CSV table of C-alpha atoms in Angstrom, one decimal:
chain,number,residue,atom,x,y,z
M,1,MET,CA,0.0,0.0,0.0
M,2,PRO,CA,1.6,3.3,-1.1
M,3,LEU,CA,2.2,5.9,1.6
M,4,ASP,CA,0.3,9.2,1.4
M,5,LEU,CA,2.1,12.4,1.4
M,6,GLU,CA,2.0,13.0,5.2
M,7,GLU,CA,3.2,9.5,6.0
M,8,GLN,CA,6.0,9.9,3.5
M,9,GLU,CA,7.0,13.2,5.0
M,10,GLN,CA,7.1,11.7,8.5
M,11,LEU,CA,9.2,8.8,7.2
M,12,ASP,CA,11.7,11.2,5.5
M,13,GLN,CA,12.0,13.2,8.7
M,14,LEU,CA,12.7,10.0,10.7
M,15,LYS,CA,15.4,8.9,8.3
M,16,ALA,CA,16.9,12.4,8.4
M,17,PHE,CA,16.9,12.3,12.2
M,18,TRP,CA,18.4,8.9,12.3
M,19,GLN,CA,21.2,9.9,9.9
M,20,LYS,CA,22.0,12.9,12.0
M,21,TYR,CA,21.9,11.3,15.4
M,22,ARG,CA,22.5,7.6,14.9
M,23,ASN,CA,26.0,7.7,16.3
M,24,LEU,CA,24.9,9.5,19.4
M,25,ILE,CA,21.9,7.2,19.9
M,26,THR,CA,24.0,4.1,19.4
M,27,GLY,CA,26.7,5.4,21.8
M,28,VAL,CA,24.2,6.1,24.5
M,29,LEU,CA,22.6,2.7,24.2
M,30,THR,CA,26.0,1.0,24.3
M,31,VAL,CA,26.9,2.9,27.5
M,32,VAL,CA,23.6,2.0,29.1
M,33,LEU,CA,24.0,-1.7,28.2
M,34,PHE,CA,27.6,-1.7,29.5
M,35,ALA,CA,26.5,0.0,32.7
M,36,TYR,CA,23.7,-2.5,33.2
M,37,ALA,CA,26.1,-5.4,32.5
M,38,ALA,CA,28.7,-4.0,34.9
M,39,TYR,CA,26.1,-3.5,37.6
M,40,SER,CA,24.8,-7.0,37.2
M,41,GLY,CA,28.4,-8.4,37.1
M,42,TYR,CA,29.3,-6.4,40.2
M,43,GLY,CA,26.3,-7.7,42.1
M,44,TRP,CA,27.3,-11.3,41.2
M,45,TRP,CA,30.9,-10.5,42.1
M,46,ARG,CA,30.0,-8.9,45.5
M,47,ASN,CA,27.7,-11.9,46.4
M,48,ASN,CA,30.4,-14.4,45.3
M,49,GLN,CA,33.1,-12.4,47.4
M,50,ALA,CA,30.9,-12.5,50.5
M,51,LEU,CA,30.3,-16.2,50.1
M,52,GLU,CA,34.0,-17.0,49.7
M,53,ALA,CA,34.9,-14.7,52.5
M,54,SER,CA,32.4,-16.3,54.8
M,55,LYS,CA,34.0,-19.7,54.1
M,56,LEU,CA,37.4,-18.4,55.0
M,57,TYR,CA,36.0,-16.7,58.1
M,58,GLU,CA,34.6,-20.0,59.2
M,59,THR,CA,38.0,-21.5,58.8
M,60,MET,CA,39.4,-18.8,61.0
M,61,VAL,CA,36.7,-19.5,63.7
M,62,SER,CA,37.6,-23.2,63.6
M,63,ALA,CA,41.3,-22.4,64.0
M,64,ILE,CA,40.5,-20.2,67.0
M,65,ALA,CA,38.5,-23.1,68.6
M,66,LYS,CA,41.5,-25.3,68.1
M,67,GLY,CA,43.9,-22.8,69.6
M,68,ASP,CA,45.8,-22.6,66.3
M,69,LYS,CA,47.2,-19.1,66.4
M,70,GLU,CA,49.2,-19.4,63.1
M,71,GLN,CA,46.2,-20.6,61.1
M,72,THR,CA,44.0,-18.0,62.7
M,73,LEU,CA,46.4,-15.1,61.7
M,74,ARG,CA,47.0,-16.6,58.3
M,75,ALA,CA,43.2,-16.6,57.6
M,76,ALA,CA,43.0,-13.0,58.8
M,77,ASP,CA,45.8,-12.1,56.4
M,78,ASP,CA,44.1,-13.9,53.5
M,79,LEU,CA,40.8,-12.1,54.2
M,80,GLN,CA,42.7,-8.7,54.1
M,81,LYS,CA,44.4,-9.6,50.9
M,82,ASP,CA,41.6,-11.2,48.9
M,83,PHE,CA,38.4,-10.0,50.4
M,84,ALA,CA,39.2,-6.5,51.7
M,85,ARG,CA,35.9,-5.0,50.8
M,86,THR,CA,33.8,-7.5,52.7
M,87,PRO,CA,32.9,-7.0,56.5
M,88,TYR,CA,34.6,-10.3,57.2
M,89,ALA,CA,38.0,-8.8,56.6
M,90,ALA,CA,37.5,-6.1,59.2
M,91,MET,CA,36.0,-8.5,61.6
M,92,SER,CA,38.8,-11.0,61.3
M,93,SER,CA,41.4,-8.2,61.7
M,94,LEU,CA,39.9,-7.1,65.0
M,95,ILE,CA,39.9,-10.6,66.3
M,96,ALA,CA,43.5,-11.2,65.0
M,97,ALA,CA,44.6,-8.0,66.8
M,98,ARG,CA,43.2,-9.3,70.1
M,99,ILE,CA,44.9,-12.7,69.6
M,100,ALA,CA,48.2,-11.0,68.7
M,101,SER,CA,48.0,-8.7,71.6
M,102,ASP,CA,47.2,-11.5,74.1
M,103,ALA,CA,50.2,-13.3,72.7
M,104,GLY,CA,52.4,-10.3,73.5
M,105,ASP,CA,52.9,-9.3,69.9
M,106,SER,CA,51.8,-5.7,70.1
M,107,ALA,CA,53.4,-4.7,66.8
M,108,LYS,CA,51.4,-7.3,65.0
M,109,ALA,CA,48.2,-6.2,66.9
M,110,LEU,CA,48.8,-2.6,65.8
M,111,ASP,CA,49.2,-3.7,62.2
M,112,TYR,CA,45.8,-5.4,62.2
M,113,LEU,CA,44.1,-2.5,63.9
M,114,ARG,CA,45.7,0.1,61.5
M,115,TRP,CA,44.5,-2.0,58.6
M,116,ALA,CA,40.9,-2.2,59.9
M,117,ALA,CA,40.9,1.5,60.8
M,118,LYS,CA,41.8,2.3,57.3
M,119,ASN,CA,39.9,-0.3,55.3
M,120,ALA,CA,36.7,-1.4,57.2
M,121,SER,CA,33.7,-1.0,55.0
M,122,ASN,CA,31.3,-1.0,57.9
M,123,ASP,CA,31.0,2.0,60.2
M,124,GLY,CA,30.7,0.0,63.3
M,125,TYR,CA,33.9,-2.0,62.6
M,126,LEU,CA,35.6,1.2,61.5
M,127,ALA,CA,34.8,2.9,64.8
M,128,LEU,CA,35.7,-0.1,66.8
M,129,ALA,CA,39.0,-0.4,65.0
M,130,LYS,CA,39.9,3.2,65.5
M,131,LEU,CA,39.0,3.2,69.2
M,132,ARG,CA,40.9,0.0,69.9
M,133,LEU,CA,43.9,1.4,67.9
M,134,VAL,CA,44.0,4.5,70.1
M,135,ALA,CA,43.7,2.3,73.2
M,136,GLN,CA,46.6,0.1,72.1
M,137,LEU,CA,48.8,3.1,71.3
M,138,ILE,CA,48.0,4.7,74.6
M,139,GLU,CA,49.0,1.4,76.3
M,140,GLN,CA,52.3,1.5,74.4
M,141,GLY,CA,52.9,4.9,75.9
M,142,SER,CA,55.7,6.4,73.8
M,143,GLU,CA,55.7,9.9,72.4
M,144,LYS,CA,55.3,8.5,68.9
M,145,ASP,CA,52.4,6.4,70.0
M,146,PHE,CA,50.7,9.3,71.7
M,147,ALA,CA,51.2,11.4,68.5
M,148,GLU,CA,49.6,8.7,66.3
M,149,ALA,CA,46.7,8.3,68.7
M,150,ASP,CA,46.2,12.1,68.6
M,151,LEU,CA,45.9,12.0,64.9
M,152,VAL,CA,43.2,9.3,65.0
M,153,LEU,CA,41.2,11.2,67.7
M,154,LYS,CA,41.3,14.4,65.6
M,155,GLU,CA,39.4,12.6,62.8
M,156,SER,CA,35.6,13.2,62.8
M,157,PRO,CA,33.9,10.6,65.1
M,158,ILE,CA,31.9,7.9,63.5
M,159,THR,CA,28.2,8.9,63.9
M,160,GLY,CA,26.8,7.2,67.0
M,161,PHE,CA,30.3,6.8,68.6
M,162,GLU,CA,30.9,10.4,69.7
M,163,ALA,CA,30.7,9.6,73.4
M,164,LEU,CA,33.3,6.8,73.1
M,165,TRP,CA,35.6,9.2,71.1
M,166,LEU,CA,35.5,11.7,73.9
M,167,GLU,CA,36.1,9.0,76.5
M,168,ARG,CA,39.2,7.8,74.5
M,169,ARG,CA,40.4,11.4,74.3
M,170,GLY,CA,40.1,11.5,78.1
M,171,ASP,CA,42.2,8.3,78.3
M,172,TRP,CA,44.8,10.0,76.1
M,173,TYR,CA,45.0,13.0,78.4
M,174,LEU,CA,45.0,10.9,81.6
M,175,ALA,CA,47.9,8.7,80.3
M,176,GLN,CA,49.9,11.9,80.0
M,177,LYS,CA,48.9,13.1,83.5
M,178,LYS,CA,46.8,15.9,82.2
M,179,ASN,CA,44.0,15.3,84.7
M,180,ALA,CA,42.1,18.5,84.2
M,181,ASP,CA,41.8,17.9,80.5
M,182,ALA,CA,40.9,14.3,81.0
M,183,LYS,CA,38.2,15.2,83.4
M,184,LYS,CA,36.7,17.7,80.9
M,185,SER,CA,36.7,15.0,78.1
M,186,TYR,CA,35.1,12.4,80.5
M,187,GLU,CA,32.4,14.9,81.5
M,188,ASP,CA,31.7,15.7,77.9
M,189,ALA,CA,31.5,11.9,77.2
M,190,TRP,CA,29.2,11.4,80.1
M,191,LYS,CA,26.8,14.0,78.8
M,192,LYS,CA,26.8,12.4,75.4
M,193,LEU,CA,26.5,8.9,76.8
M,194,ASP,CA,23.6,10.0,78.9
M,195,GLN,CA,21.8,11.0,75.7
M,196,ALA,CA,22.6,7.7,74.0
M,197,LYS,CA,20.2,5.2,75.7
M,198,GLU,CA,21.3,2.3,73.4
M,199,PHE,CA,24.7,2.0,75.0
M,200,PRO,CA,25.1,-0.9,77.5
M,201,GLU,CA,25.2,-0.2,81.2
M,202,GLU,CA,28.7,-1.5,81.4
M,203,ALA,CA,29.9,1.4,79.2
M,204,ARG,CA,28.4,3.9,81.7
M,205,ARG,CA,29.8,2.1,84.7
M,206,LEU,CA,33.3,2.1,83.2
M,207,LEU,CA,33.1,5.8,82.3
M,208,LYS,CA,31.8,6.6,85.8
M,209,VAL,CA,34.9,4.8,87.3
M,210,LYS,CA,37.2,7.0,85.1
M,211,LEU,CA,35.3,10.1,86.1
M,212,ASP,CA,35.5,9.3,89.8
M,213,ALA,CA,39.2,8.8,89.4
M,214,VAL,CA,39.6,12.4,88.3
M,215,GLY,CA,37.2,14.0,90.7
M,216,GLY,CA,33.7,13.1,89.5
M,217,VAL,CA,31.3,15.1,87.5
M,218,THR,CA,31.5,18.9,88.1
M,219,LYS,CA,28.2,20.2,89.5
């Protein structure tokens, strides 16, 4: 059936439009398709990574149960190396830091904590790593350790952990016998903690002990 004049005109306009913009249209479609493929592939990769990481984490847990320190730390190292973007890597690093510290290897413990404090993908693990790193550095007690701890504490607190950040700053002052500054930080932490009802009672009791040690809450 032959086209009438109006249909022919529309067809000619469409052909002209396609001739003018076909490269742009093809390019946009290609980008969209690649983006979708990349997203789908990333979703598969992420799920696969989490599955493989969980298996390695289970291996680590089994090694802990058997008291196999070497295998435990090796699993933590492998999780850091191969599955750094999964929560399992940060979790295992925190556990490995505790094991290394209990074994008297503070340098190794600090390495695990520094890694988690830099690479943890979960805010909770990130905050815990930084707070424990500061505590370990304070325990070390050298001028260099205090300086590193100070740098960590000067970072913005992870949301929800402001009270513990202030408490750790108080520990930092107290370790250097700056009792007045320690008391101020503990008092600020107490006010924050008093507003955060979700914190366990043990955290309040521990902070209260520290406050009492420097003279209690100022009325």
